[in-house]
Tab-separated table of C-alpha atoms and ligand atoms in Angstrom:
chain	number	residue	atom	x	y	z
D	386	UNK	CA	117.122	117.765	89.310
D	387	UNK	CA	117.085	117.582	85.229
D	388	UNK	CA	115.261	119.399	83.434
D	389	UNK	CA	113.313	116.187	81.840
D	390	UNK	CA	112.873	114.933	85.595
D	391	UNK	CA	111.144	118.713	86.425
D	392	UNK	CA	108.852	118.197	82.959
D	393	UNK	CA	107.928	114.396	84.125
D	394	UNK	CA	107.220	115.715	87.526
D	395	UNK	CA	105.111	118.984	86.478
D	396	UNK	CA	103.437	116.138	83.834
D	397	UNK	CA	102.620	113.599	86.494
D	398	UNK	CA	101.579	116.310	89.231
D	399	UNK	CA	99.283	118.550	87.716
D	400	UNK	CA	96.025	116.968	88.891
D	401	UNK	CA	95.309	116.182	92.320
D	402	UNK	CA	95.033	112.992	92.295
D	403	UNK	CA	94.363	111.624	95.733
D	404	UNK	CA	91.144	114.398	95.860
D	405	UNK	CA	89.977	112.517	93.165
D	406	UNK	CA	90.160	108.824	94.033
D	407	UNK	CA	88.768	109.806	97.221
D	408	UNK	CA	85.403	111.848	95.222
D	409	UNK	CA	85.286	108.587	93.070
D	410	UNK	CA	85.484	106.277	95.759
D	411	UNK	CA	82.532	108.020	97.578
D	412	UNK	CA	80.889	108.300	93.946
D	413	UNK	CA	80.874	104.706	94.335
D	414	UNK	CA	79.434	103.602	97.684
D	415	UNK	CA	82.905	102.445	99.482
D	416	UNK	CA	84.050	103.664	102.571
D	417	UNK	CA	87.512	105.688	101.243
D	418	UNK	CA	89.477	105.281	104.695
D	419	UNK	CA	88.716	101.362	104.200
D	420	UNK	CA	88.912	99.709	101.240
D	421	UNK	CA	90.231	96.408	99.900
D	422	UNK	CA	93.665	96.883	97.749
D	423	UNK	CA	91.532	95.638	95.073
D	424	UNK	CA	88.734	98.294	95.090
D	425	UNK	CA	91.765	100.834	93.700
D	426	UNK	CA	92.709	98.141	90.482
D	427	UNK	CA	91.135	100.253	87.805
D	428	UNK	CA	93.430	103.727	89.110
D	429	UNK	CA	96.658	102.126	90.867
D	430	UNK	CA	97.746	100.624	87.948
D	431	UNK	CA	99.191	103.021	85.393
D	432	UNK	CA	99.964	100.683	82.813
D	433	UNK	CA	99.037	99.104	79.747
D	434	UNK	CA	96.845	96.166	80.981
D	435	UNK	CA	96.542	97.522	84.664
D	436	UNK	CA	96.401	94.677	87.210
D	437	UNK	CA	95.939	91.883	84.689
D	438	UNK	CA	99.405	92.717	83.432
D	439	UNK	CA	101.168	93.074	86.500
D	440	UNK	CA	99.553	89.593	87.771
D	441	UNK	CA	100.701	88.265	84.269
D	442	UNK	CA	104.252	89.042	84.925
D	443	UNK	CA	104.324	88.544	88.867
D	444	UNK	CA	103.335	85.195	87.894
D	445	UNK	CA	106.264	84.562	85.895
D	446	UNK	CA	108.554	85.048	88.789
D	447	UNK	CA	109.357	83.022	92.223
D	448	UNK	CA	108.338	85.460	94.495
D	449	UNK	CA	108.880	84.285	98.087
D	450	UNK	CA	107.284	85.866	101.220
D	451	UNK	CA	111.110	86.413	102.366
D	452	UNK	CA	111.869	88.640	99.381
D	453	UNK	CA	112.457	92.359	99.622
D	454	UNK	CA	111.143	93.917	96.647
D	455	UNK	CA	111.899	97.364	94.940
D	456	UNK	CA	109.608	99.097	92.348
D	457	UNK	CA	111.181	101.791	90.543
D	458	UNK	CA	108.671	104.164	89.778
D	459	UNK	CA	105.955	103.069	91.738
D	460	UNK	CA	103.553	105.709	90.739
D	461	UNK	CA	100.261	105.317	93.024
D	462	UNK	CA	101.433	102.217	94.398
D	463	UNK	CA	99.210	99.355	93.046
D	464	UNK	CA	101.602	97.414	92.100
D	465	UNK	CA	103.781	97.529	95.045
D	466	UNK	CA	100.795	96.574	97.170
D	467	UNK	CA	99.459	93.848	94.470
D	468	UNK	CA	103.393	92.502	95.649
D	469	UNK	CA	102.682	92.823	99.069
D	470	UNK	CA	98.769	91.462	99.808
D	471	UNK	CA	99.426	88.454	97.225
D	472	UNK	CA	102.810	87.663	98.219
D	473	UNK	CA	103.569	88.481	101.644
D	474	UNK	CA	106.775	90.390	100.992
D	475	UNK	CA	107.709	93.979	102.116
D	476	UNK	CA	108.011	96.233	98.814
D	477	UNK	CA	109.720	99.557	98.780
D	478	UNK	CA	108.375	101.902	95.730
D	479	UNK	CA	110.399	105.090	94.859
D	480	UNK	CA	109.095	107.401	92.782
D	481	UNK	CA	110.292	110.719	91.225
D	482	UNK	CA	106.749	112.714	91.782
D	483	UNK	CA	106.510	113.364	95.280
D	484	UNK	CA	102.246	113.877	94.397
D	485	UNK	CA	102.491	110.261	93.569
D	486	UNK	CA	104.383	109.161	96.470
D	487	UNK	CA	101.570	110.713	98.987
D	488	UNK	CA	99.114	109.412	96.810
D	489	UNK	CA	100.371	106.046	97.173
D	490	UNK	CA	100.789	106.253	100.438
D	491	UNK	CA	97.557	106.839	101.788
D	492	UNK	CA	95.972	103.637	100.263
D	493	UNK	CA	98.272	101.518	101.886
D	494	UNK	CA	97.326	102.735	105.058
D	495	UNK	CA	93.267	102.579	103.889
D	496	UNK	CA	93.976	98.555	102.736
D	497	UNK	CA	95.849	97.740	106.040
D	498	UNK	CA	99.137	97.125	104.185
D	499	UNK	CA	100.935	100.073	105.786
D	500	UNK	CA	103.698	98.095	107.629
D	501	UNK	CA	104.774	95.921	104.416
D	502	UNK	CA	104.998	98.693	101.814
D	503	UNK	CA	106.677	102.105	101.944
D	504	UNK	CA	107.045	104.525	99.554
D	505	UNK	CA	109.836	107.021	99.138
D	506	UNK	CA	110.686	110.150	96.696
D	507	UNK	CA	113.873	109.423	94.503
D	508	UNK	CA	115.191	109.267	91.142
D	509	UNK	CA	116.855	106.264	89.154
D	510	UNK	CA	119.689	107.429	91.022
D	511	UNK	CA	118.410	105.103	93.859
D	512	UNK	CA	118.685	106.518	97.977
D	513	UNK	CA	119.154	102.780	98.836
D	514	UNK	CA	121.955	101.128	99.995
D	515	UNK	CA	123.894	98.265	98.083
D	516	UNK	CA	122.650	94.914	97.725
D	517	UNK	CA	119.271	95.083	99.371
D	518	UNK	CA	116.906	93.527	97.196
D	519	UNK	CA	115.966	90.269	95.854
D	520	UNK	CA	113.939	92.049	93.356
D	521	UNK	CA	113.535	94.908	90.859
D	522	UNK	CA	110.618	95.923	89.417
D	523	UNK	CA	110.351	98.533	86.580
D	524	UNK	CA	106.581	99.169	84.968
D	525	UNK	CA	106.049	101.403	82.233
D	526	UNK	CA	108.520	104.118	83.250
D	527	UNK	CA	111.662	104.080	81.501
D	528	UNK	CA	109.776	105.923	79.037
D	529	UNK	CA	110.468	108.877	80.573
D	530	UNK	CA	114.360	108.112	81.446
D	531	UNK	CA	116.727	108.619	78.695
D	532	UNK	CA	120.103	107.510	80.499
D	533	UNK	CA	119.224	103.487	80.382
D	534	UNK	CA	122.251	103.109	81.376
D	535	UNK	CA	122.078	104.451	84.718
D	536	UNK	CA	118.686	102.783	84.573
D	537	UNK	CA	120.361	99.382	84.533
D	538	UNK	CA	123.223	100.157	86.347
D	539	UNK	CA	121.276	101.355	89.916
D	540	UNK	CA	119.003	98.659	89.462
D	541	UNK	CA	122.285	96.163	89.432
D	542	UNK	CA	123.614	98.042	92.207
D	543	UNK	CA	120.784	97.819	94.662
D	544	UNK	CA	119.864	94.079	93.462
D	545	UNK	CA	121.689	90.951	95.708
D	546	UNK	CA	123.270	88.412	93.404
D	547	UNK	CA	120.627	86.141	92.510
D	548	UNK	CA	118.188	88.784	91.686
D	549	UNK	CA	115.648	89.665	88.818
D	550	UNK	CA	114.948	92.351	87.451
D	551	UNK	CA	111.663	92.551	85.656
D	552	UNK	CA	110.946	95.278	83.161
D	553	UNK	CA	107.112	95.986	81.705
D	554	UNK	CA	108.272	98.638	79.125
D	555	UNK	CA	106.557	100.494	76.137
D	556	UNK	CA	109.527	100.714	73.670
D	557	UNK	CA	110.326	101.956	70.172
D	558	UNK	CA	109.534	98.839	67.396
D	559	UNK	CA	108.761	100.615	64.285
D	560	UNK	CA	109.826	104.300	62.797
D	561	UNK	CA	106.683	105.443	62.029
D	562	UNK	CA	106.123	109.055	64.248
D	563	UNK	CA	104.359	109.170	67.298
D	564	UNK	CA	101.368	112.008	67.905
D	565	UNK	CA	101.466	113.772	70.880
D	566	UNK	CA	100.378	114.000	74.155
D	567	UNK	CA	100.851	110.153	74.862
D	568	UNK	CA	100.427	109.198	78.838
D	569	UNK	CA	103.696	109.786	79.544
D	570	UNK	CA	104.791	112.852	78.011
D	571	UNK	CA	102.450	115.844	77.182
D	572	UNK	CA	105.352	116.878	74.330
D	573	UNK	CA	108.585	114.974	72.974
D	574	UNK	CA	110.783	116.536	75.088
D	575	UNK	CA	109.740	114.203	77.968
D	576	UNK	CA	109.328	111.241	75.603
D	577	UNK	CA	112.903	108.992	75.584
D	578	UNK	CA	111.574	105.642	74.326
D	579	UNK	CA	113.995	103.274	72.874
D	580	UNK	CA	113.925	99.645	71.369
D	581	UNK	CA	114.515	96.227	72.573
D	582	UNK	CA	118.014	96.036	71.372
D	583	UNK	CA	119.003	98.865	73.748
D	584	UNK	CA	117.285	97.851	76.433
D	585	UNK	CA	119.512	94.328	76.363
D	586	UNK	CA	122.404	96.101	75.343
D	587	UNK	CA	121.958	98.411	78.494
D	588	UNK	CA	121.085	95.664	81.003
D	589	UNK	CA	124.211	93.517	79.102
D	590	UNK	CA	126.771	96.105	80.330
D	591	UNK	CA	125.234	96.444	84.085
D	592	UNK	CA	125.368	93.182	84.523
D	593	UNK	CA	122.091	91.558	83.930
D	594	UNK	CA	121.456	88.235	81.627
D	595	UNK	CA	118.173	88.125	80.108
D	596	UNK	CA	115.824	84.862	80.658
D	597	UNK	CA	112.766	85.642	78.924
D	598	UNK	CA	111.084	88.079	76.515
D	599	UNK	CA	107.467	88.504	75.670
D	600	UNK	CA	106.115	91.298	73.627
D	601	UNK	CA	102.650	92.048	74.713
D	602	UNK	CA	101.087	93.351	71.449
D	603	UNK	CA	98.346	91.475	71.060
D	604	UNK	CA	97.577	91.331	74.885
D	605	UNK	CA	97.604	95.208	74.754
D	606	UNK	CA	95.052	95.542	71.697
D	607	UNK	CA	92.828	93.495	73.144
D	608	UNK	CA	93.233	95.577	76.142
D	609	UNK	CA	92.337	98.474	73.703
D	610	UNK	CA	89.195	97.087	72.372
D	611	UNK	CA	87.934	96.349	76.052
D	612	UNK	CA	88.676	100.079	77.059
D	613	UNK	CA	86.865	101.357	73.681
D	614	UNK	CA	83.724	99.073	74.147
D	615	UNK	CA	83.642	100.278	77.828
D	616	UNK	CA	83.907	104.648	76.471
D	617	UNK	CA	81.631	103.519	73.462
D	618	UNK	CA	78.773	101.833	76.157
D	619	UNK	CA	79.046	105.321	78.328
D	620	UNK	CA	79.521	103.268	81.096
D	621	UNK	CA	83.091	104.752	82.425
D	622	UNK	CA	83.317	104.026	86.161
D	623	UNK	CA	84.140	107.360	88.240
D	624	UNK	CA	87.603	105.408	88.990
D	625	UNK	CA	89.512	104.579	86.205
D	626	UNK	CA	93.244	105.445	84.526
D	627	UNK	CA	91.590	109.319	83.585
D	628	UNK	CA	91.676	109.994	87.185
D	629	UNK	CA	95.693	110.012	86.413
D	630	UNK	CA	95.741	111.491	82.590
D	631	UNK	CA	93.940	114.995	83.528
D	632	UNK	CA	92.104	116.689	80.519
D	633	UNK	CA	93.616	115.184	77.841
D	634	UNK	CA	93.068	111.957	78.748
D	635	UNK	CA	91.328	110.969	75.302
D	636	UNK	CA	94.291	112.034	72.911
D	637	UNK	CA	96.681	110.647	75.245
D	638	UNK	CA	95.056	107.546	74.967
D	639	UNK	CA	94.155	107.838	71.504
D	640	UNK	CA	97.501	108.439	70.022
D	641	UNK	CA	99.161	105.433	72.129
D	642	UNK	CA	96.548	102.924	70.770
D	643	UNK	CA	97.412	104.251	67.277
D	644	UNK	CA	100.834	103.777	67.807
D	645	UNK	CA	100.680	100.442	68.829
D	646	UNK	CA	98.518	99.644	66.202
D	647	UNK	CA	100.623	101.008	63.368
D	648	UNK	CA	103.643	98.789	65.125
D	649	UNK	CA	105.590	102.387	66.241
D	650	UNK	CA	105.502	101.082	69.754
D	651	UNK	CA	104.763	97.645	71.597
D	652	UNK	CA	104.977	96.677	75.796
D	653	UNK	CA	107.508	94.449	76.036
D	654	UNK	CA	108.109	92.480	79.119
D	655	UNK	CA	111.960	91.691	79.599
D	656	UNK	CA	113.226	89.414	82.287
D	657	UNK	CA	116.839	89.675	83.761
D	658	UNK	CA	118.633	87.949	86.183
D	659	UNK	CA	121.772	89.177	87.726
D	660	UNK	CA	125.544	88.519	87.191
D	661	UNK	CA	127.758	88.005	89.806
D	662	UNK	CA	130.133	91.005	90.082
T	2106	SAM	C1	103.246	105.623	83.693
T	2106	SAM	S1	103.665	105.811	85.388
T	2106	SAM	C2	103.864	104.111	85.915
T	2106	SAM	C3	103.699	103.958	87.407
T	2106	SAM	C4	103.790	102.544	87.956
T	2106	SAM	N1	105.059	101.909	87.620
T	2106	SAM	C5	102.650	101.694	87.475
T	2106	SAM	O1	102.875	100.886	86.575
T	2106	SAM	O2	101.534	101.839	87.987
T	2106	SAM	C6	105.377	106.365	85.288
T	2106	SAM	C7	105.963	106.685	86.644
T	2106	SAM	O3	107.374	106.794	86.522
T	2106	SAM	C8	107.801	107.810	87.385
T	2106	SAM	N2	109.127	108.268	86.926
T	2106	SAM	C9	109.416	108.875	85.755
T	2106	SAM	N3	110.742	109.161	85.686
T	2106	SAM	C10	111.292	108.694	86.832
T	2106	SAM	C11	112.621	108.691	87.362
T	2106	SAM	N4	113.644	109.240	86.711
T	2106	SAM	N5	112.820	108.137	88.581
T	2106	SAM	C12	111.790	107.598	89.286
T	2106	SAM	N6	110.503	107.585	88.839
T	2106	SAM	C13	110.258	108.118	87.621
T	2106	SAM	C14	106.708	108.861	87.292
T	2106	SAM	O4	106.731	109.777	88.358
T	2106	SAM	C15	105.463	107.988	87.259
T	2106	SAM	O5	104.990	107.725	88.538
């Protein structure tokens, strides 16, 4: 393994994560070994947005019950199972912190989805075989993946012609500095955003063509302002996105919302379909 796949790892495992979804579950009246997929919305979706986001861009694609679907870096799983109880298809999420992977597994099996979504421990280096999916998600982690190339080019590999590939990003749009811890990356070291023009360029070379573009600015700070209003009413719920972000949840949160703010970074949303090789 890398060294920057160790740090995201340590960075994404050092709470235990499933204990507490479980003690905020219970904190909450439900039943943790049954629950609907959408109790889970305000934890399973480590994103800017959450679910409202990944239903945004799911709706911007033909998904078909037939589809196989691949999330790359799944995390805790929502949205491989928002794929899979809205949709009908089977989803396959693989994710580089194996605490994530058990976390996301368990829920499945609590919403009654176990038998259309799996999760597995990899890298981008993908353990699938060849041209096995019809699509590729990415959400929110290439952040922490500084060879986009490799990025693109697994995606490519394991995508049939005909596929998509649709990328929910935070990337680089301005030069001003960005203060640390952010939710990806405790330090810099595990930070490797880049800008839109690299993430085309990379996708370009592995043999993607992009069909759409959306950059999710405003959509995030009014995402901000709803969070805010919710911290300044002290009326957090006991499940939320700090179940995830451990003790230093507030900074982490607080220096991304600058950021976007000042313009240093933006979510983009990037659509790609594939070439034929
Ligand atoms: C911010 S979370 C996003 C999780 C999920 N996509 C979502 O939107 O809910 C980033 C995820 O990317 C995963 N990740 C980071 N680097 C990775 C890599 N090289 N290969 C696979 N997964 C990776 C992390 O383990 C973490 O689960």
């Amino acid at each position: 393994m890398r060294d920057i796949e160790m740090g995201v790892t340590t960075h994404y495992a050092s709470y235990d994560v499933l204990a507490r979804i479980r003690a905020a579950l219970g904190e909450m009246g439900h039943d943790p070994d049954r629950i609907s997929p959408d109790v889970l919305k305000p934890v399973d979706e480590f994103h800017i947005g959450g679910a409202e986001a990944t239903a945004a861009l799911l709706e911007k694609l033909d998904i078909r019950p037939d589809m196989e679907v691949l999330d790359i870096g799944s995390g805790v799983g929502g949205p491989a199972r928002m794929i899979a109880g809205r949709y009908g298809c089977r989803v396959t999420g693989v994710d580089l912190t194996p605490h994530f992977v058990e976390t996301a597994r368990a829920p499945s099996a609590m919403c009654g989805l176990a038998d259309r979504v799996r999760f597995e421990v990899g890298s981008v280096a993908l353990p699938l075989p060849d041209a096995s999916y019809d699509l590729a998600l990415l959400l929110h982690v290439g952040m922490n993946v500084p060879d986009k190339a490799a990025l693109f080019r697994e995606a490519r590999r394991v995508l049939r012609d005909g596929g998509t590939f649709a990328v929910y990003e935070v990337m680089q749009t301005g030069d001003g500095d960005l203060a640390f811890p952010v939710p990806w990356a405790e330090t810099p070291e595990l930070s490797a955003l880049e800008t839109p023009q690299t993430y085309r360029a990379k996708a370009q070379a592995a043999g993607f063509a992009l069909e759409a573009e959306e950059n999710r600015r405003e959509v995030a700070l009014d995402f901000f302002s709803r969070l805010q209003a919710q911290a300044a009413s002290g009326a957090s719920p006991p499940l939320g996105l700090h179940n995830l972000m451990g003790p230093t949840v507030k900074e982490k949160v607080a220096n991304m919302i600058a950021a976007v703010r000042a313009g240093t970074i933006a979510p983009i949303e990037m659509i790609f379909s594939t070439v034929r090789h």
